[in-house]
PDB file of C-alpha atoms and ligand atoms in Angstrom:
ATOM      1  CA  MET A 201      36.228 117.284   3.594  1.00  0.00           C
ATOM      2  CA  ARG A 202      37.548 116.522   7.095  1.00  0.00           C
ATOM      3  CA  LEU A 203      37.479 112.806   7.545  1.00  0.00           C
ATOM      4  CA  ARG A 204      36.307 111.209  10.734  1.00  0.00           C
ATOM      5  CA  ASN A 205      36.879 107.486  10.745  1.00  0.00           C
ATOM      6  CA  VAL A 206      33.629 105.994  11.950  1.00  0.00           C
ATOM      7  CA  PRO A 207      34.146 102.448  13.234  1.00  0.00           C
ATOM      8  CA  GLY A 208      31.786 100.021  11.510  1.00  0.00           C
ATOM      9  CA  ALA A 209      30.848 102.432   8.677  1.00  0.00           C
ATOM     10  CA  ARG A 210      32.214 100.090   5.978  1.00  0.00           C
ATOM     11  CA  GLU A 211      30.180  97.163   7.292  1.00  0.00           C
ATOM     12  CA  ILE A 212      27.016  99.274   7.504  1.00  0.00           C
ATOM     13  CA  MET A 213      27.504 100.242   3.825  1.00  0.00           C
ATOM     14  CA  VAL A 214      27.873  96.631   2.726  1.00  0.00           C
ATOM     15  CA  GLU A 215      24.648  95.605   4.477  1.00  0.00           C
ATOM     16  CA  ASN A 216      22.443  98.625   3.725  1.00  0.00           C
ATOM     17  CA  LYS A 217      19.785  98.089   1.046  1.00  0.00           C
ATOM     18  CA  TYR A 218      20.228 101.586  -0.437  1.00  0.00           C
ATOM     19  CA  VAL A 219      23.997 101.318  -0.940  1.00  0.00           C
ATOM     20  CA  TYR A 220      26.029  99.552  -3.621  1.00  0.00           C
ATOM     21  CA  THR A 221      29.619  98.847  -2.615  1.00  0.00           C
ATOM     22  CA  GLU A 222      30.474  96.613  -5.575  1.00  0.00           C
ATOM     23  CA  PRO A 223      28.666  98.502  -8.318  1.00  0.00           C
ATOM     24  CA  GLU A 224      30.598  97.168 -11.322  1.00  0.00           C
ATOM     25  CA  GLY A 225      28.007  94.435 -11.874  1.00  0.00           C
ATOM     26  CA  MET A 226      25.218  97.028 -11.999  1.00  0.00           C
ATOM     27  CA  LYS A 227      26.089  98.536 -15.386  1.00  0.00           C
ATOM     28  CA  GLY A 228      22.951  98.630 -17.558  1.00  0.00           C
ATOM     29  CA  THR A 229      20.620  97.519 -14.730  1.00  0.00           C
ATOM     30  CA  TRP A 230      19.701 100.785 -12.990  1.00  0.00           C
ATOM     31  CA  LYS A 231      16.185 100.901 -14.487  1.00  0.00           C
ATOM     32  CA  GLU A 232      15.549  97.511 -12.879  1.00  0.00           C
ATOM     33  CA  VAL A 233      16.906  98.752  -9.541  1.00  0.00           C
ATOM     34  CA  PHE A 234      14.317 101.549  -9.501  1.00  0.00           C
ATOM     35  CA  GLY A 235      11.613  99.473 -11.180  1.00  0.00           C
ATOM     36  CA  ASN A 236      10.792 102.203 -13.730  1.00  0.00           C
ATOM     37  CA  SER A 237      12.183 104.115 -16.722  1.00  0.00           C
ATOM     38  CA  ASN A 238      12.329 107.542 -15.071  1.00  0.00           C
ATOM     39  CA  PRO A 239      15.367 109.724 -15.810  1.00  0.00           C
ATOM     40  CA  ILE A 240      18.468 109.077 -13.703  1.00  0.00           C
ATOM     41  CA  HIS A 241      20.405 111.996 -12.204  1.00  0.00           C
ATOM     42  CA  ILE A 242      23.663 111.389 -10.346  1.00  0.00           C
ATOM     43  CA  GLU A 243      25.846 113.460  -8.011  1.00  0.00           C
ATOM     44  CA  VAL A 244      29.533 112.594  -8.038  1.00  0.00           C
ATOM     45  CA  GLY A 245      31.250 113.384  -4.716  1.00  0.00           C
ATOM     46  CA  MET A 246      27.980 113.833  -2.816  1.00  0.00           C
ATOM     47  CA  GLY A 247      29.502 114.103   0.679  1.00  0.00           C
ATOM     48  CA  LYS A 248      26.836 113.798   3.381  1.00  0.00           C
ATOM     49  CA  GLY A 249      24.091 113.945   0.767  1.00  0.00           C
ATOM     50  CA  LYS A 250      21.939 116.944   1.711  1.00  0.00           C
ATOM     51  CA  PHE A 251      21.637 118.129  -1.914  1.00  0.00           C
ATOM     52  CA  ILE A 252      20.701 114.835  -3.535  1.00  0.00           C
ATOM     53  CA  THR A 253      18.375 113.783  -0.704  1.00  0.00           C
ATOM     54  CA  THR A 254      16.517 117.109  -0.958  1.00  0.00           C
ATOM     55  CA  LEU A 255      16.183 116.746  -4.741  1.00  0.00           C
ATOM     56  CA  ALA A 256      14.938 113.162  -4.415  1.00  0.00           C
ATOM     57  CA  GLY A 257      12.230 114.318  -1.990  1.00  0.00           C
ATOM     58  CA  LEU A 258      11.173 117.161  -4.305  1.00  0.00           C
ATOM     59  CA  ASN A 259      11.142 115.131  -7.551  1.00  0.00           C
ATOM     60  CA  PRO A 260       9.668 111.650  -7.091  1.00  0.00           C
ATOM     61  CA  ASN A 261       9.617 111.107 -10.880  1.00  0.00           C
ATOM     62  CA  ILE A 262      13.383 111.373 -11.173  1.00  0.00           C
ATOM     63  CA  ASN A 263      15.736 108.687  -9.880  1.00  0.00           C
ATOM     64  CA  TYR A 264      18.831 109.851  -8.015  1.00  0.00           C
ATOM     65  CA  ILE A 265      22.136 108.108  -7.382  1.00  0.00           C
ATOM     66  CA  GLY A 266      24.736 109.684  -5.105  1.00  0.00           C
ATOM     67  CA  ILE A 267      28.361 108.625  -5.433  1.00  0.00           C
ATOM     68  CA  GLU A 268      30.859 109.024  -2.593  1.00  0.00           C
ATOM     69  CA  LYS A 269      34.315 107.603  -2.013  1.00  0.00           C
ATOM     70  CA  TYR A 270      34.282 107.346   1.788  1.00  0.00           C
ATOM     71  CA  SER A 271      31.976 105.214   3.949  1.00  0.00           C
ATOM     72  CA  SER A 272      32.414 107.540   6.946  1.00  0.00           C
ATOM     73  CA  VAL A 273      31.042 110.466   4.921  1.00  0.00           C
ATOM     74  CA  LEU A 274      28.301 108.489   3.188  1.00  0.00           C
ATOM     75  CA  LEU A 275      27.064 107.234   6.561  1.00  0.00           C
ATOM     76  CA  ARG A 276      25.116 110.462   7.269  1.00  0.00           C
ATOM     77  CA  ALA A 277      23.207 110.198   3.997  1.00  0.00           C
ATOM     78  CA  VAL A 278      22.447 106.538   4.591  1.00  0.00           C
ATOM     79  CA  GLU A 279      21.119 107.168   8.101  1.00  0.00           C
ATOM     80  CA  LYS A 280      18.837 109.895   6.714  1.00  0.00           C
ATOM     81  CA  GLN A 281      17.637 107.629   3.904  1.00  0.00           C
ATOM     82  CA  ASP A 282      16.894 104.853   6.425  1.00  0.00           C
ATOM     83  CA  GLU A 283      14.437 107.322   7.998  1.00  0.00           C
ATOM     84  CA  LEU A 284      12.999 108.753   4.773  1.00  0.00           C
ATOM     85  CA  GLN A 285      13.008 105.540   2.677  1.00  0.00           C
ATOM     86  CA  LEU A 286      12.805 107.474  -0.604  1.00  0.00           C
ATOM     87  CA  GLU A 287      12.062 104.973  -3.403  1.00  0.00           C
ATOM     88  CA  ASN A 288      13.981 107.072  -5.941  1.00  0.00           C
ATOM     89  CA  LEU A 289      17.314 107.385  -4.101  1.00  0.00           C
ATOM     90  CA  ARG A 290      20.353 105.071  -4.030  1.00  0.00           C
ATOM     91  CA  PHE A 291      24.017 105.464  -3.184  1.00  0.00           C
ATOM     92  CA  ILE A 292      27.242 104.039  -4.550  1.00  0.00           C
ATOM     93  CA  ARG A 293      30.424 103.896  -2.506  1.00  0.00           C
ATOM     94  CA  MET A 294      33.248 104.078  -4.998  1.00  0.00           C
ATOM     95  CA  ASP A 295      36.018 106.198  -6.448  1.00  0.00           C
ATOM     96  CA  ALA A 296      34.529 107.900  -9.500  1.00  0.00           C
ATOM     97  CA  GLU A 297      37.689 107.105 -11.503  1.00  0.00           C
ATOM     98  CA  ASN A 298      35.935 103.836 -12.351  1.00  0.00           C
ATOM     99  CA  ILE A 299      32.552 105.378 -13.126  1.00  0.00           C
ATOM    100  CA  THR A 300      32.407 104.048 -16.698  1.00  0.00           C
ATOM    101  CA  GLU A 301      32.332 100.527 -15.235  1.00  0.00           C
ATOM    102  CA  VAL A 302      29.056 101.339 -13.495  1.00  0.00           C
ATOM    103  CA  PHE A 303      26.867 103.116 -16.068  1.00  0.00           C
ATOM    104  CA  ASP A 304      26.070 102.006 -19.597  1.00  0.00           C
ATOM    105  CA  LYS A 305      25.741 104.222 -22.672  1.00  0.00           C
ATOM    106  CA  ASP A 306      22.774 106.637 -22.291  1.00  0.00           C
ATOM    107  CA  GLU A 307      21.967 105.378 -18.788  1.00  0.00           C
ATOM    108  CA  VAL A 308      22.299 108.779 -17.069  1.00  0.00           C
ATOM    109  CA  ASP A 309      20.370 111.994 -17.822  1.00  0.00           C
ATOM    110  CA  ARG A 310      22.200 114.511 -15.643  1.00  0.00           C
ATOM    111  CA  ILE A 311      25.446 114.761 -13.675  1.00  0.00           C
ATOM    112  CA  TYR A 312      25.815 117.069 -10.670  1.00  0.00           C
ATOM    113  CA  LEU A 313      29.266 118.026  -9.384  1.00  0.00           C
ATOM    114  CA  ASN A 314      29.195 120.149  -6.237  1.00  0.00           C
ATOM    115  CA  PHE A 315      32.218 121.658  -4.506  1.00  0.00           C
ATOM    116  CA  SER A 316      34.474 118.994  -5.958  1.00  0.00           C
ATOM    117  CA  ASP A 317      37.939 118.553  -4.465  1.00  0.00           C
ATOM    118  CA  PRO A 318      40.296 121.104  -6.138  1.00  0.00           C
ATOM    119  CA  TRP A 319      43.444 118.931  -6.339  1.00  0.00           C
ATOM    120  CA  PRO A 320      45.603 122.118  -6.407  1.00  0.00           C
ATOM    121  CA  LYS A 321      48.802 120.560  -7.799  1.00  0.00           C
ATOM    122  CA  ASP A 322      49.044 120.670 -11.606  1.00  0.00           C
ATOM    123  CA  ARG A 323      50.208 117.076 -11.757  1.00  0.00           C
ATOM    124  CA  HIS A 324      46.912 116.021 -10.111  1.00  0.00           C
ATOM    125  CA  ALA A 325      44.722 117.982 -12.562  1.00  0.00           C
ATOM    126  CA  LYS A 326      43.358 114.818 -14.153  1.00  0.00           C
ATOM    127  CA  ARG A 327      41.852 113.800 -10.811  1.00  0.00           C
ATOM    128  CA  ARG A 328      39.592 116.887 -10.786  1.00  0.00           C
ATOM    129  CA  LEU A 329      36.019 115.841 -11.526  1.00  0.00           C
ATOM    130  CA  THR A 330      35.777 118.621 -14.146  1.00  0.00           C
ATOM    131  CA  SER A 331      38.976 117.658 -15.988  1.00  0.00           C
ATOM    132  CA  ARG A 332      38.853 116.708 -19.681  1.00  0.00           C
ATOM    133  CA  GLN A 333      39.593 113.125 -18.578  1.00  0.00           C
ATOM    134  CA  PHE A 334      36.399 113.092 -16.502  1.00  0.00           C
ATOM    135  CA  PHE A 335      34.379 114.767 -19.288  1.00  0.00           C
ATOM    136  CA  ALA A 336      35.555 111.914 -21.545  1.00  0.00           C
ATOM    137  CA  ARG A 337      34.199 109.440 -18.988  1.00  0.00           C
ATOM    138  CA  TYR A 338      30.859 111.292 -18.688  1.00  0.00           C
ATOM    139  CA  ASN A 339      30.649 111.262 -22.480  1.00  0.00           C
ATOM    140  CA  GLN A 340      30.403 107.479 -22.406  1.00  0.00           C
ATOM    141  CA  PHE A 341      27.211 107.199 -20.352  1.00  0.00           C
ATOM    142  CA  LEU A 342      25.424 110.589 -20.338  1.00  0.00           C
ATOM    143  CA  ARG A 343      22.475 110.772 -22.738  1.00  0.00           C
ATOM    144  CA  LYS A 344      22.916 113.044 -25.739  1.00  0.00           C
ATOM    145  CA  GLU A 345      20.429 115.598 -24.359  1.00  0.00           C
ATOM    146  CA  GLY A 346      21.923 115.323 -20.855  1.00  0.00           C
ATOM    147  CA  ARG A 347      24.073 117.895 -19.078  1.00  0.00           C
ATOM    148  CA  VAL A 348      26.656 118.446 -16.374  1.00  0.00           C
ATOM    149  CA  GLU A 349      25.981 121.039 -13.650  1.00  0.00           C
ATOM    150  CA  PHE A 350      28.906 122.189 -11.518  1.00  0.00           C
ATOM    151  CA  LYS A 351      29.002 124.502  -8.489  1.00  0.00           C
ATOM    152  CA  THR A 352      31.999 125.683  -6.458  1.00  0.00           C
ATOM    153  CA  ASP A 353      33.286 128.687  -4.522  1.00  0.00           C
ATOM    154  CA  ASN A 354      36.829 127.992  -5.773  1.00  0.00           C
ATOM    155  CA  VAL A 355      37.445 130.507  -8.601  1.00  0.00           C
ATOM    156  CA  GLY A 356      40.680 128.814  -9.703  1.00  0.00           C
ATOM    157  CA  LEU A 357      38.923 125.466 -10.063  1.00  0.00           C
ATOM    158  CA  PHE A 358      36.002 127.167 -11.805  1.00  0.00           C
ATOM    159  CA  ASP A 359      38.251 128.878 -14.378  1.00  0.00           C
ATOM    160  CA  PHE A 360      40.026 125.560 -14.960  1.00  0.00           C
ATOM    161  CA  SER A 361      36.632 123.877 -15.461  1.00  0.00           C
ATOM    162  CA  LEU A 362      35.478 126.483 -18.015  1.00  0.00           C
ATOM    163  CA  GLU A 363      38.668 125.745 -20.003  1.00  0.00           C
ATOM    164  CA  GLU A 364      38.186 121.994 -19.710  1.00  0.00           C
ATOM    165  CA  VAL A 365      34.609 122.192 -21.017  1.00  0.00           C
ATOM    166  CA  LYS A 366      36.075 123.761 -24.157  1.00  0.00           C
ATOM    167  CA  GLU A 367      39.067 121.387 -24.367  1.00  0.00           C
ATOM    168  CA  ALA A 368      36.758 118.398 -24.012  1.00  0.00           C
ATOM    169  CA  GLY A 369      34.704 119.672 -26.979  1.00  0.00           C
ATOM    170  CA  TRP A 370      31.607 120.257 -24.837  1.00  0.00           C
ATOM    171  CA  ASN A 371      29.282 123.254 -25.083  1.00  0.00           C
ATOM    172  CA  LEU A 372      28.974 125.802 -22.268  1.00  0.00           C
ATOM    173  CA  ILE A 373      25.224 126.397 -21.771  1.00  0.00           C
ATOM    174  CA  CYS A 374      25.664 129.109 -19.120  1.00  0.00           C
ATOM    175  CA  SER A 375      27.917 130.198 -16.290  1.00  0.00           C
ATOM    176  CA  THR A 376      28.048 132.699 -13.428  1.00  0.00           C
ATOM    177  CA  TYR A 377      30.592 133.770 -10.826  1.00  0.00           C
ATOM    178  CA  ASP A 378      27.799 134.799  -8.432  1.00  0.00           C
ATOM    179  CA  LEU A 379      24.964 132.299  -8.498  1.00  0.00           C
ATOM    180  CA  HIS A 380      23.077 133.635  -5.477  1.00  0.00           C
ATOM    181  CA  ASN A 381      22.773 137.074  -7.112  1.00  0.00           C
ATOM    182  CA  ASP A 382      21.784 135.710 -10.518  1.00  0.00           C
ATOM    183  CA  GLU A 383      18.000 135.742 -10.491  1.00  0.00           C
ATOM    184  CA  THR A 384      17.615 133.349 -13.428  1.00  0.00           C
ATOM    185  CA  LEU A 385      20.219 130.719 -12.568  1.00  0.00           C
ATOM    186  CA  ASN A 386      19.454 130.787  -8.853  1.00  0.00           C
ATOM    187  CA  LYS A 387      15.765 129.973  -9.374  1.00  0.00           C
ATOM    188  CA  GLY A 388      15.017 126.678  -7.604  1.00  0.00           C
ATOM    189  CA  ASN A 389      18.636 126.346  -6.450  1.00  0.00           C
ATOM    190  CA  VAL A 390      19.092 123.634  -3.815  1.00  0.00           C
ATOM    191  CA  MET A 391      22.051 124.393  -1.582  1.00  0.00           C
ATOM    192  CA  THR A 392      24.645 121.763  -0.733  1.00  0.00           C
ATOM    193  CA  GLU A 393      26.341 121.486   2.680  1.00  0.00           C
ATOM    194  CA  TYR A 394      29.472 123.201   1.378  1.00  0.00           C
ATOM    195  CA  GLU A 395      27.433 125.858  -0.423  1.00  0.00           C
ATOM    196  CA  GLU A 396      25.726 126.822   2.854  1.00  0.00           C
ATOM    197  CA  LYS A 397      29.006 126.898   4.700  1.00  0.00           C
ATOM    198  CA  PHE A 398      30.938 128.954   2.142  1.00  0.00           C
ATOM    199  CA  SER A 399      28.155 131.379   1.256  1.00  0.00           C
ATOM    200  CA  GLU A 400      27.672 132.107   4.987  1.00  0.00           C
ATOM    201  CA  MET A 401      31.376 133.037   5.018  1.00  0.00           C
ATOM    202  CA  GLY A 402      30.634 135.547   2.214  1.00  0.00           C
ATOM    203  CA  ASN A 403      32.150 133.555  -0.682  1.00  0.00           C
ATOM    204  CA  PRO A 404      30.285 133.971  -3.984  1.00  0.00           C
ATOM    205  CA  ILE A 405      29.227 130.689  -5.582  1.00  0.00           C
ATOM    206  CA  CYS A 406      30.168 129.894  -9.200  1.00  0.00           C
ATOM    207  CA  LYS A 407      28.049 127.663 -11.411  1.00  0.00           C
ATOM    208  CA  LEU A 408      28.287 126.296 -14.947  1.00  0.00           C
ATOM    209  CA  MET A 409      26.167 123.994 -17.055  1.00  0.00           C
ATOM    210  CA  ALA A 410      27.578 122.108 -20.038  1.00  0.00           C
ATOM    211  CA  ASP A 411      26.269 119.728 -22.684  1.00  0.00           C
ATOM    212  CA  ARG A 412      27.426 118.326 -26.035  1.00  0.00           C
TER     213      ARG A 412
HETATM  214  N1  SAM B  55      29.053 117.703  -2.754  1.00  0.00           N
HETATM  215  C1  SAM B  55      29.094 117.934  -1.323  1.00  0.00           C
HETATM  216  C2  SAM B  55      28.764 119.373  -1.003  1.00  0.00           C
HETATM  217  O1  SAM B  55      28.770 120.201  -1.932  1.00  0.00           O
HETATM  218  O2  SAM B  55      28.458 119.683   0.161  1.00  0.00           O
HETATM  219  C3  SAM B  55      30.456 117.524  -0.727  1.00  0.00           C
HETATM  220  C4  SAM B  55      31.642 118.337  -1.173  1.00  0.00           C
HETATM  221  S1  SAM B  55      33.197 117.693  -0.544  1.00  0.00           S
HETATM  222  C5  SAM B  55      34.283 119.022  -0.709  1.00  0.00           C
HETATM  223  C6  SAM B  55      33.735 116.631  -1.851  1.00  0.00           C
HETATM  224  C7  SAM B  55      33.292 115.192  -1.659  1.00  0.00           C
HETATM  225  O3  SAM B  55      33.589 114.463  -2.842  1.00  0.00           O
HETATM  226  C8  SAM B  55      33.998 114.477  -0.514  1.00  0.00           C
HETATM  227  O4  SAM B  55      33.038 113.849   0.296  1.00  0.00           O
HETATM  228  C9  SAM B  55      34.901 113.466  -1.217  1.00  0.00           C
HETATM  229  O5  SAM B  55      35.117 112.289  -0.464  1.00  0.00           O
HETATM  230  C10 SAM B  55      34.135 113.208  -2.490  1.00  0.00           C
HETATM  231  N2  SAM B  55      34.982 112.788  -3.612  1.00  0.00           N
HETATM  232  C11 SAM B  55      36.084 113.437  -4.071  1.00  0.00           C
HETATM  233  N3  SAM B  55      36.640 112.782  -5.107  1.00  0.00           N
HETATM  234  C12 SAM B  55      35.853 111.698  -5.318  1.00  0.00           C
HETATM  235  C13 SAM B  55      35.918 110.627  -6.245  1.00  0.00           C
HETATM  236  N4  SAM B  55      36.900 110.537  -7.143  1.00  0.00           N
HETATM  237  N5  SAM B  55      34.956 109.674  -6.196  1.00  0.00           N
HETATM  238  C14 SAM B  55      33.964 109.760  -5.274  1.00  0.00           C
HETATM  239  N6  SAM B  55      33.866 110.744  -4.360  1.00  0.00           N
HETATM  240  C15 SAM B  55      34.788 111.701  -4.380  1.00  0.00           C
END
């Protein structure tokens, strides 16, 4: 993700009613935030938020929380949400390394990871959002019946992720190296910003789903 430093973005995040910038105190309270007991789906590394905002509009009975590290990137999603005012959509500005501080056991029903940063150096493998270290974090707050869904055009990262699912002791529900030509898995697919960009360039999109 190319980063544009947007002056004032940090301050806008702190003041905006849809954004949590100090989310550690929120653990166990997300049902109260939404005012209902609907399932909670999160996207980690949501970027500008096209995917999660589209899903929130399509599924009013599911609550969505998008997580993004950078205010300058999150800004686009927040501006859109200021227009749309979707009741079932919130954002957290944080580094997902600390995600277990923010969600309690069984608080989340689904985790989306889309076009996550590849961290190409081996010594940075544990920073990848599909590493066994991250699966161990997800294990702490994802409901038993919940699942992780991951999409990328990066075959190296995808192969690594398939291995990590196994190493983490999770179960691979399904996977494809060409989502857009897989009639079953592509049904109802909502494209992310990166997915649009890379599939227009001719890159096939990989997808896996995993549970425990
Ligand atoms: N998911 C979007 C998409 O598919 O269009 C954005 C993909 S972009 C390549 C990855 C995004 O994840 C960036 O905006 C980056 O800042 C964010 N990100 C990467 N590591 C993160 C972390 N540890 N915590 C929160 N956000 C992270």
